[in-house]
Coordinates of C-alpha atoms in Angstrom, one line a residue:
Chain A
M1 CA 19.7 14.8 46.2
L2 CA 17.3 12.7 44.6
R3 CA 14.7 15.4 45.3
L4 CA 16.5 18.0 43.6
R5 CA 16.7 15.9 40.6
M6 CA 13.7 14.2 40.6
P7 CA 11.4 17.2 38.9
L8 CA 14.1 18.0 36.4
F9 CA 14.5 14.0 35.6
R10 CA 10.4 14.1 35.4
L11 CA 10.5 17.1 33.1
L12 CA 13.0 15.5 30.5
V13 CA 11.0 12.3 30.7
F14 CA 7.9 14.3 29.9
A15 CA 9.7 16.3 27.3
G16 CA 11.0 13.2 25.6
A17 CA 7.5 11.4 25.5
L18 CA 6.0 14.8 24.2
L19 CA 8.4 15.2 21.6
P20 CA 7.1 12.5 18.8
F21 CA 4.0 14.4 19.0
A22 CA 5.4 17.6 18.6
L23 CA 7.9 16.2 15.6
L24 CA 4.4 15.0 14.1
V25 CA 2.4 18.1 14.5
M26 CA 5.4 20.0 12.8
D27 CA 5.4 17.4 10.0
A28 CA 1.8 17.8 9.4
F29 CA 1.9 21.7 9.4
G30 CA 5.0 21.6 7.2
G31 CA 3.2 19.0 4.5
R32 CA 5.9 16.3 5.3
L33 CA 3.4 13.4 6.0
G34 CA 3.2 12.7 1.8
P35 CA 0.0 12.4 -0.2
D36 CA -2.0 10.6 2.2
P37 CA -1.3 12.2 5.6
G38 CA -4.2 11.0 7.5
E39 CA -3.1 7.5 7.0
R40 CA 0.5 8.4 8.0
L41 CA -0.9 10.4 11.0
T42 CA -2.7 7.4 12.1
E43 CA 0.0 4.9 11.8
R44 CA 2.6 7.3 13.2
L45 CA 0.1 8.1 16.5
G46 CA -0.4 4.1 17.0
L47 CA 3.1 3.1 16.8
L48 CA 4.1 6.0 19.2
A49 CA 1.1 4.3 21.6
F50 CA 2.7 1.0 21.2
Q51 CA 6.1 2.0 21.9
C52 CA 5.4 3.9 25.2
L53 CA 3.6 0.9 26.3
L54 CA 7.0 -0.9 25.8
V55 CA 9.0 1.8 27.7
T56 CA 6.4 1.8 30.4
L57 CA 7.0 -1.7 30.8
F58 CA 11.0 -1.4 30.7
M59 CA 10.5 0.9 33.8
T60 CA 10.1 -1.8 36.3
P61 CA 13.2 -3.9 35.0
L62 CA 15.4 -0.3 34.8
S63 CA 14.8 0.2 38.3
R64 CA 15.8 -3.2 39.1
W65 CA 18.6 -3.3 37.1
T66 CA 20.0 0.2 38.4
G67 CA 18.4 -0.3 41.9
S68 CA 17.2 3.4 41.4
P69 CA 13.6 4.1 42.2
V70 CA 13.2 7.2 39.8
W71 CA 12.5 4.8 36.9
I72 CA 9.1 3.9 39.0
R73 CA 8.5 7.5 39.3
V74 CA 8.0 8.2 35.8
R75 CA 6.2 5.0 34.9
R76 CA 2.7 6.3 35.3
M77 CA 3.8 9.5 33.0
L78 CA 4.4 7.1 30.6
G79 CA 1.8 4.7 30.8
L80 CA -0.4 7.6 30.3
F81 CA 1.4 9.1 27.2
A82 CA 0.2 5.8 25.7
F83 CA -2.9 6.1 26.7
F84 CA -2.9 9.8 25.2
Y85 CA -1.3 8.3 22.0
A86 CA -3.6 5.5 21.7
V87 CA -6.9 8.2 22.1
L88 CA -5.4 10.3 19.5
H89 CA -4.5 7.5 17.3
L90 CA -8.5 6.2 17.6
L91 CA -9.5 9.6 16.8
A92 CA -7.3 10.1 13.7
F93 CA -8.3 6.6 12.4
L94 CA -12.1 7.7 12.3
Q95 CA -11.6 11.3 11.0
F96 CA -8.9 9.8 8.2
V97 CA -9.2 6.6 7.8
I98 CA -12.8 5.4 7.7
G99 CA -14.5 8.5 7.6
W100 CA -17.1 8.2 10.8
E101 CA -18.8 5.5 8.4
D102 CA -19.7 1.9 8.6
L103 CA -18.4 2.0 12.4
W104 CA -20.5 -0.9 13.5
V105 CA -19.2 -3.1 10.5
A106 CA -15.7 -1.8 11.3
F107 CA -15.4 -2.3 15.0
T108 CA -17.6 -5.9 14.7
K109 CA -16.0 -7.3 11.4
R110 CA -12.7 -6.5 11.3
P111 CA -10.1 -8.2 13.5
Y112 CA -7.3 -5.7 13.4
I113 CA -10.0 -3.1 14.6
V114 CA -11.4 -5.3 17.0
F115 CA -7.9 -5.8 18.8
G116 CA -7.1 -2.6 18.7
T117 CA -10.1 -1.4 20.3
I118 CA -9.6 -4.4 23.0
A119 CA -6.5 -2.8 23.9
L120 CA -7.8 0.9 24.2
L121 CA -10.6 -0.4 26.1
L122 CA -8.3 -2.3 28.5
M123 CA -6.2 0.7 29.3
C124 CA -9.1 2.9 29.8
P125 CA -9.7 1.9 33.5
L126 CA -5.9 2.4 34.0
A127 CA -5.9 5.6 32.8
I128 CA -8.9 6.4 35.2
T129 CA -7.4 4.8 38.2
S130 CA -4.1 6.3 37.6
T131 CA -4.6 9.4 40.2
R132 CA -3.0 9.1 43.9
G133 CA -6.9 9.2 45.2
M134 CA -7.9 6.5 43.1
M135 CA -4.8 4.4 43.9
R136 CA -5.6 4.9 47.5
R137 CA -9.2 4.1 47.2
L138 CA -8.4 1.1 45.3
G139 CA -5.8 0.0 47.9
R140 CA -4.6 -3.7 47.4
S141 CA -7.1 -4.1 44.3
W142 CA -4.9 -1.3 42.1
K143 CA -2.0 -3.5 41.4
P144 CA -4.1 -6.5 40.0
L145 CA -6.3 -4.0 37.9
H146 CA -3.3 -2.4 36.4
R147 CA -1.9 -5.7 35.3
L148 CA -4.4 -5.1 32.7
I149 CA -1.4 -3.4 30.7
Y150 CA -0.1 -7.0 29.7
P151 CA -3.0 -8.1 28.0
A152 CA -3.3 -4.5 26.4
L153 CA 0.2 -4.9 25.0
V154 CA -0.6 -8.5 23.8
F155 CA -3.8 -7.0 21.7
A156 CA -1.8 -3.9 20.7
W157 CA 0.6 -6.3 19.2
L158 CA -1.9 -8.4 17.4
H159 CA -3.5 -5.3 15.8
F160 CA -0.4 -4.6 14.3
L161 CA 0.4 -7.7 13.3
W162 CA -3.1 -8.7 11.6
Q163 CA -2.4 -5.4 9.6
A164 CA 1.7 -6.3 8.5
R165 CA 0.6 -7.6 5.1
S166 CA 3.7 -9.5 3.7
D167 CA 6.8 -8.3 5.8
V168 CA 6.4 -9.1 9.6
G169 CA 9.7 -8.6 10.4
E170 CA 9.1 -5.4 12.5
M171 CA 6.4 -7.1 14.4
M172 CA 8.9 -10.0 15.2
A173 CA 11.5 -7.3 16.5
Y174 CA 8.7 -6.0 18.5
A175 CA 7.6 -9.2 20.4
V176 CA 11.0 -10.1 21.1
I177 CA 11.0 -7.3 23.1
A178 CA 7.7 -7.5 24.5
I179 CA 8.5 -11.4 25.5
V180 CA 11.9 -10.4 27.5
L181 CA 9.9 -8.0 29.2
L182 CA 7.2 -10.5 30.3
V183 CA 10.0 -13.2 31.0
V184 CA 12.1 -11.3 33.4
R185 CA 9.2 -10.3 35.5
V186 CA 8.0 -14.2 35.3
Y187 CA 11.7 -14.8 36.5
W188 CA 11.7 -12.1 39.1
F189 CA 8.2 -12.2 40.4
G190 CA 6.7 -15.5 39.3
W191 CA 4.2 -15.8 36.7
R192 CA 1.4 -15.2 39.3
T193 CA 2.2 -11.3 38.7
L194 CA 1.2 -11.1 35.2
V195 CA -2.2 -12.2 35.7
P196 CA -4.9 -9.2 36.2
L197 CA -7.5 -8.6 38.1
R198 CA -6.1 -11.2 40.8
R199 CA -4.7 -10.6 44.0
A200 CA -1.5 -12.9 44.4
Chain B
M1 CA -35.1 11.8 -29.2
L2 CA -31.8 10.1 -29.4
I3 CA -30.1 10.4 -26.1
K4 CA -26.7 9.4 -26.4
K5 CA -25.0 8.7 -22.8
R6 CA -21.6 10.4 -22.9
P7 CA -19.0 7.5 -22.2
S8 CA -17.3 8.1 -18.4
W9 CA -14.0 8.9 -19.7
A10 CA -15.0 11.1 -22.7
L11 CA -14.0 14.8 -22.5
N12 CA -15.7 18.2 -23.1
H13 CA -15.3 19.5 -26.9
S14 CA -13.4 22.3 -25.2
E15 CA -10.2 19.9 -24.7
V16 CA -10.5 18.4 -28.0
T17 CA -7.2 19.4 -29.9
P18 CA -7.7 22.1 -32.4
E19 CA -7.6 20.6 -36.1
S20 CA -4.9 22.7 -37.1
V21 CA -2.6 21.4 -34.3
F22 CA -3.8 17.6 -34.7
R23 CA -2.9 18.2 -38.9
S24 CA 0.4 19.7 -38.0
R25 CA 1.0 16.6 -35.6
R26 CA 0.2 14.7 -38.5
R27 CA 2.5 16.1 -40.9
F28 CA 5.3 15.7 -38.5
M29 CA 4.5 12.1 -38.3
A30 CA 4.2 11.4 -41.9
G31 CA 7.7 13.7 -42.0
L32 CA 8.8 10.8 -39.6
A33 CA 7.3 8.0 -41.9
A34 CA 9.0 9.4 -44.7
T35 CA 12.6 9.9 -43.0
A36 CA 11.9 6.2 -41.5
V37 CA 11.5 5.1 -45.3
A38 CA 14.4 6.8 -46.3
G39 CA 16.1 5.5 -43.4
S40 CA 15.3 2.1 -44.1
L41 CA 17.4 2.1 -47.0
L42 CA 20.5 2.8 -44.8
P43 CA 21.2 -0.3 -42.6
R44 CA 19.4 -0.8 -39.3
F45 CA 17.7 2.5 -38.6
S46 CA 14.6 3.0 -36.8
V47 CA 12.2 5.7 -35.7
A48 CA 9.8 3.7 -34.3
A49 CA 9.2 3.8 -29.9
P50 CA 12.7 4.2 -28.2
A51 CA 13.5 2.1 -25.4
P52 CA 13.1 3.6 -22.2
V53 CA 16.1 4.9 -20.5
Q54 CA 16.1 6.5 -16.8
G55 CA 15.2 10.2 -16.6
Q56 CA 14.6 10.5 -20.4
S57 CA 11.2 11.7 -21.8
L58 CA 9.8 9.7 -24.3
P59 CA 7.8 10.7 -27.6
F60 CA 4.1 9.9 -27.5
T61 CA 0.4 10.9 -28.8
P62 CA -2.3 11.8 -26.4
M63 CA -5.0 9.2 -26.4
P64 CA -8.0 11.4 -25.4
D65 CA -10.4 8.8 -25.9
F66 CA -8.5 6.8 -23.4
S67 CA -8.0 9.2 -20.6
T68 CA -9.8 10.5 -18.2
D69 CA -10.3 14.6 -17.4
E70 CA -10.0 14.7 -13.7
E71 CA -7.2 16.2 -12.0
K72 CA -4.0 14.3 -12.2
T73 CA -2.1 13.2 -9.0
P74 CA 1.1 15.4 -9.2
F75 CA 4.3 13.4 -10.3
R76 CA 5.8 13.8 -6.5
D77 CA 3.1 11.9 -5.2
V78 CA 2.7 9.5 -7.9
T79 CA 6.6 8.5 -7.7
H80 CA 6.9 8.8 -3.8
Y81 CA 3.6 6.8 -2.3
N82 CA 4.2 3.2 -3.9
N83 CA 3.4 -0.2 -3.1
F84 CA 6.3 -2.5 -4.4
Y85 CA 7.1 -4.9 -1.6
E86 CA 10.2 -5.8 -3.4
F87 CA 11.8 -3.0 -1.9
G88 CA 10.0 -2.6 1.5
T89 CA 6.4 -2.4 2.6
G90 CA 6.7 1.1 3.7
K91 CA 4.8 3.7 1.3
E92 CA 8.4 5.5 0.8
D93 CA 10.6 2.5 0.8
P94 CA 10.3 2.0 -3.3
S95 CA 11.5 5.5 -3.9
R96 CA 14.2 5.1 -1.3
Y97 CA 15.6 2.0 -2.4
A98 CA 14.3 1.2 -6.2
G99 CA 17.6 2.9 -7.2
E100 CA 19.4 -0.4 -6.5
M101 CA 17.5 -2.0 -9.2
V102 CA 19.3 -2.7 -12.5
V103 CA 16.9 -2.0 -15.4
D104 CA 19.4 -1.6 -18.2
P105 CA 19.7 -4.1 -19.8
W106 CA 16.4 -5.9 -19.7
S107 CA 15.0 -8.9 -21.2
V108 CA 11.4 -10.5 -20.9
T109 CA 11.1 -14.1 -21.6
V110 CA 7.9 -14.9 -23.5
E111 CA 7.0 -19.1 -23.3
G112 CA 4.2 -21.3 -23.1
E113 CA 1.1 -21.3 -25.7
C114 CA 2.6 -18.7 -28.2
D115 CA 4.1 -19.5 -31.8
R116 CA 6.8 -17.0 -31.1
P117 CA 8.6 -17.8 -27.9
G118 CA 11.9 -16.7 -26.9
T119 CA 13.9 -13.7 -24.8
Y120 CA 13.4 -10.2 -26.0
S121 CA 15.1 -7.2 -25.1
I122 CA 13.2 -4.0 -24.4
D123 CA 14.1 -2.7 -27.9
D124 CA 12.9 -5.7 -29.7
L125 CA 9.1 -4.8 -27.9
V126 CA 8.9 -1.3 -28.1
K127 CA 10.5 -0.9 -31.6
P128 CA 7.6 -1.4 -34.1
L129 CA 5.0 0.2 -31.9
D130 CA 4.2 4.0 -31.1
Y131 CA 3.8 5.0 -27.7
E132 CA 0.3 6.2 -26.6
E133 CA -0.4 8.4 -23.3
R134 CA -3.2 7.4 -21.4
I135 CA -4.6 9.1 -18.3
Y136 CA -6.0 6.5 -16.2
R137 CA -7.4 6.1 -12.6
L138 CA -5.7 3.7 -10.3
R139 CA -7.4 2.3 -7.4
C140 CA -5.5 0.7 -4.8
V141 CA -7.2 -2.2 -2.6
E142 CA -6.1 0.2 0.7
A143 CA -8.8 2.4 -0.5
W144 CA -6.7 5.2 -2.0
S145 CA -6.5 6.2 -5.5
M146 CA -4.4 8.5 -8.1
V147 CA -5.0 9.4 -11.8
I148 CA -1.8 8.8 -13.6
P149 CA -0.8 9.7 -17.2
W150 CA 1.0 6.8 -18.3
I151 CA 3.1 6.2 -21.4
G152 CA 3.1 2.9 -23.1
I153 CA 1.4 0.6 -25.6
P154 CA -1.8 -1.4 -25.7
L155 CA -0.9 -4.5 -24.1
A156 CA -3.2 -6.3 -27.2
D157 CA -0.4 -5.1 -29.5
L158 CA 1.9 -6.6 -28.0
I159 CA 0.9 -10.1 -27.0
K160 CA -0.4 -10.2 -30.7
R161 CA 3.5 -10.3 -31.7
F162 CA 4.0 -13.3 -29.5
E163 CA 1.2 -15.2 -31.6
P164 CA -0.7 -16.9 -28.8
N165 CA -2.4 -19.9 -29.9
S166 CA -5.8 -21.4 -29.3
R167 CA -4.9 -23.0 -25.9
A168 CA -3.9 -19.7 -24.4
K169 CA -6.4 -19.0 -22.2
Y170 CA -4.7 -17.1 -19.5
V171 CA -1.6 -14.7 -19.4
Y172 CA 0.9 -14.8 -16.6
F173 CA 3.4 -12.2 -15.8
E174 CA 6.7 -12.1 -13.3
T175 CA 8.4 -9.4 -11.7
L176 CA 12.3 -9.4 -11.5
Q177 CA 13.6 -11.7 -8.9
D178 CA 17.0 -10.1 -8.0
P179 CA 17.4 -10.1 -3.7
E180 CA 20.8 -8.4 -4.3
H181 CA 19.4 -5.7 -5.5
M182 CA 15.7 -5.7 -4.1
R183 CA 16.2 -5.5 -0.3
G184 CA 12.6 -6.7 0.4
Q185 CA 13.3 -9.9 -1.2
R186 CA 16.1 -10.4 1.2
S187 CA 13.8 -10.3 4.3
V188 CA 13.3 -13.9 6.1
F189 CA 10.0 -12.4 7.6
S190 CA 8.5 -11.8 4.0
T191 CA 5.3 -13.8 3.2
I192 CA 5.4 -13.1 -0.6
D193 CA 6.7 -16.4 -2.3
W194 CA 9.1 -14.4 -4.9
P195 CA 8.8 -13.7 -7.5
Y196 CA 5.8 -11.6 -7.7
R197 CA 3.3 -13.1 -10.0
E198 CA 0.1 -11.7 -11.5
G199 CA -2.2 -12.7 -14.6
L200 CA -5.0 -12.0 -16.5
R201 CA -7.5 -14.2 -18.2
M202 CA -6.8 -13.9 -22.3
D203 CA -9.7 -11.5 -22.9
E204 CA -9.0 -9.4 -20.1
A205 CA -5.7 -8.9 -21.6
M206 CA -6.6 -8.1 -25.3
N207 CA -9.4 -5.7 -23.8
E208 CA -8.7 -2.3 -25.3
L209 CA -8.0 -1.0 -21.8
S210 CA -4.9 -3.4 -20.7
F211 CA -2.0 -1.3 -21.3
M212 CA 1.8 -2.0 -20.8
A213 CA 3.2 0.9 -19.8
F214 CA 7.2 1.9 -20.1
G215 CA 6.8 5.9 -18.8
L216 CA 4.7 8.2 -16.9
Y217 CA 4.5 12.1 -16.9
G218 CA 6.1 11.9 -20.4
K219 CA 9.0 10.2 -19.3
A220 CA 10.5 6.7 -18.7
L221 CA 9.2 4.8 -15.5
P222 CA 11.0 5.7 -12.5
K223 CA 12.3 2.6 -11.0
Q224 CA 9.7 3.0 -8.0
N225 CA 7.0 2.5 -10.6
G226 CA 7.9 -0.6 -12.2
A227 CA 10.6 0.1 -14.6
P228 CA 11.4 -0.6 -17.1
M229 CA 7.7 -2.0 -18.2
R230 CA 4.9 -2.8 -16.3
L231 CA 1.1 -3.8 -16.8
V232 CA -1.7 -1.3 -16.3
V233 CA -5.1 -2.8 -15.8
P234 CA -7.3 0.4 -14.3
W235 CA -10.5 -1.7 -13.4
K236 CA -8.8 -3.9 -11.3
Y237 CA -7.0 -3.0 -7.6
G238 CA -3.7 -1.7 -8.1
F239 CA -1.6 -4.8 -7.1
K240 CA -2.9 -6.7 -10.4
S241 CA -0.9 -4.0 -12.3
I242 CA 2.7 -5.8 -11.6
K243 CA 5.6 -4.2 -12.3
S244 CA 9.3 -4.6 -13.4
I245 CA 8.1 -7.6 -15.6
V246 CA 10.8 -10.0 -17.1
R247 CA 8.8 -13.0 -17.9
I248 CA 5.3 -13.6 -19.8
R249 CA 3.8 -17.0 -20.3
F250 CA 0.7 -18.1 -22.1
Q251 CA -1.0 -20.9 -20.3
E252 CA -4.3 -23.0 -20.5
T253 CA -5.1 -22.9 -16.9
Q254 CA -5.4 -20.1 -14.5
P255 CA -2.1 -18.9 -13.1
E256 CA -1.2 -18.4 -9.5
T257 CA -1.1 -15.0 -8.3
S258 CA 1.0 -13.6 -5.3
W259 CA -1.7 -12.1 -3.1
N260 CA -4.3 -14.8 -4.0
M261 CA -1.5 -17.4 -2.8
I262 CA -1.0 -15.2 0.5
A263 CA -4.5 -15.1 1.4
P264 CA -7.4 -16.4 -1.0
Q265 CA -10.0 -15.0 1.2
E266 CA -9.0 -11.4 0.9
Y267 CA -7.6 -11.4 -2.9
G268 CA -9.4 -13.0 -5.6
F269 CA -7.8 -13.7 -9.0
Y270 CA -10.0 -11.3 -10.7
S271 CA -9.8 -8.4 -8.0
N272 CA -11.8 -6.4 -10.0
V273 CA -12.4 -2.7 -8.5
N274 CA -15.8 -3.0 -6.7
P275 CA -17.6 -1.1 -4.0
E276 CA -20.4 -3.9 -3.2
V277 CA -17.5 -6.3 -2.5
D278 CA -15.8 -5.6 0.9
H279 CA -12.4 -6.6 1.5
P280 CA -12.0 -8.2 5.0
R281 CA -9.6 -5.1 6.0
W282 CA -10.9 -2.0 4.5
S283 CA -14.6 -1.0 3.3
Q284 CA -14.3 -0.6 -0.8
K285 CA -17.4 1.6 -1.2
R286 CA -14.9 5.1 -1.3
E287 CA -11.8 6.0 -1.7
R288 CA -9.3 8.9 -0.6
R289 CA -8.4 10.3 -3.9
L290 CA -4.6 11.4 -3.3
P291 CA -3.5 13.9 -2.7
S292 CA -5.7 14.5 0.4
S293 CA -4.9 16.5 3.1
L294 CA -5.8 16.8 6.8
L295 CA -8.0 19.6 6.4
S296 CA -10.1 17.6 3.4
T297 CA -9.6 13.8 3.3
N298 CA -10.8 14.1 -0.7
W299 CA -13.2 11.2 0.0
I300 CA -15.2 10.0 -3.6
D301 CA -17.5 6.9 -3.9
T302 CA -15.7 4.0 -5.7
R303 CA -17.2 3.2 -8.6
K304 CA -17.8 -0.4 -10.0
F305 CA -14.7 -1.8 -12.4
N306 CA -13.2 1.8 -11.2
G307 CA -15.8 3.6 -13.7
Y308 CA -14.5 1.5 -16.9
G309 CA -17.4 -0.7 -16.8
E310 CA -18.3 0.5 -20.2
Q311 CA -15.3 -1.3 -21.4
V312 CA -15.1 -4.4 -19.6
A313 CA -18.1 -5.0 -17.9
H314 CA -18.9 -7.5 -20.6
L315 CA -16.3 -9.6 -19.9
Y316 CA -18.0 -10.8 -16.6
K317 CA -21.3 -11.4 -18.1
G318 CA -22.9 -13.7 -16.1
M319 CA -20.1 -14.3 -13.5
D320 CA -21.1 -13.7 -9.8
L321 CA -18.7 -11.2 -8.7
K322 CA -19.2 -11.6 -5.2
K323 CA -17.9 -15.1 -5.8
Y324 CA -15.6 -14.4 -8.1
Y325 CA -13.7 -11.2 -6.4

């Protein structure tokens, strides 16, 4: 029964994760991104990447709570969506916000950009090793490597926090969600399972 | 040969109002004045600047000498892309929520080193003066800019009426504090210590460019743009142009200003537009002139003092602008 439902479920998740992108493209073509559309586009892509990261991290607790493995089977796809949105976010930032100028200064001197860059760099090996073949090849190292998602999440959050200029309420809400997601893991699996690159 | 440098804000001759039109306006104004004289015989009658009323037009005289001929940012964008953190930190929050603010009646408390302190209603403030229209550039510290036709009065004319004394070295401004109607002020996560505060050195305030706006695009200021009255200092980053002012204080010491209180290494007291001094988060060398689009971002080079150096550079003679940013 699960076999029948799985492709449909995956398709739904795929559509759900792509929907915000479709809406964004429609807003862009419909001129609904305001007078500074590049900035808005960049912001929304960045937020989508961060939200996808959180949703990805929800899959393990969900499968435990529901006792169903379907969540784990869409986890990789969601993680790749986070990467997809993060890459688009970076490209939009370069194209619309800093205009490909002063790149060295921007990426070394401005802490919020540095944090965002680190988050994206941490996600790169995860995206590259997300295929079944790579999973097989890495064997027991695969899981510790993919725990890099935790520092990526922290750096992405700092990247947002550093930009919050006067009101950090939204970032605090995200922090609560992120902390809950990390704490349940510590509770279930021990804190060692949060440490990346080390075989537990 | 004498080469006269055209000031940056100067218009072409083709754009000068024809004399006949100018004269007809003069006649009109003279007519008004005559009516005023006649009117003054009647009890309490005035034809001077009316107090701004939301959504209503204001009478004004265009001031081409104080206006740029650059393309104006459309009304919709000027009124739907705002930083007014009293209503939230999103650019659309002010247009969405500023409607909750009460702007009528409105009074301004004038205090400190001046001979005419007191509480003035908005009618008191505008009545003896005439509105001008000045089309200024507005450069935000976030590296975007607009061109906005403001309606208002020279700040110097307003200040003179309060008769500041010789100890008045600075002028301090304060925005309304009303958490009940300003949702941004209710947020417990806000780092701004409300009310929002700004200030100018006295000679900056008395500069011919400093302007108190009561309207834009010929109408009373929309609430999200700082109704009913806001400062406009076009050679400084936008956050210096404080909105919805309720308090003006003349003081001997440099006032505390909100952004400087939050992050002094990022926002100086002066905050003059200066492409040579980078903000830690944004390069200030260029700006996106709004509206921009995805196909053309509309980058332009940022000019020192936002292109108003001719009028204001002398105020900072001998000052190290890298230190006093």
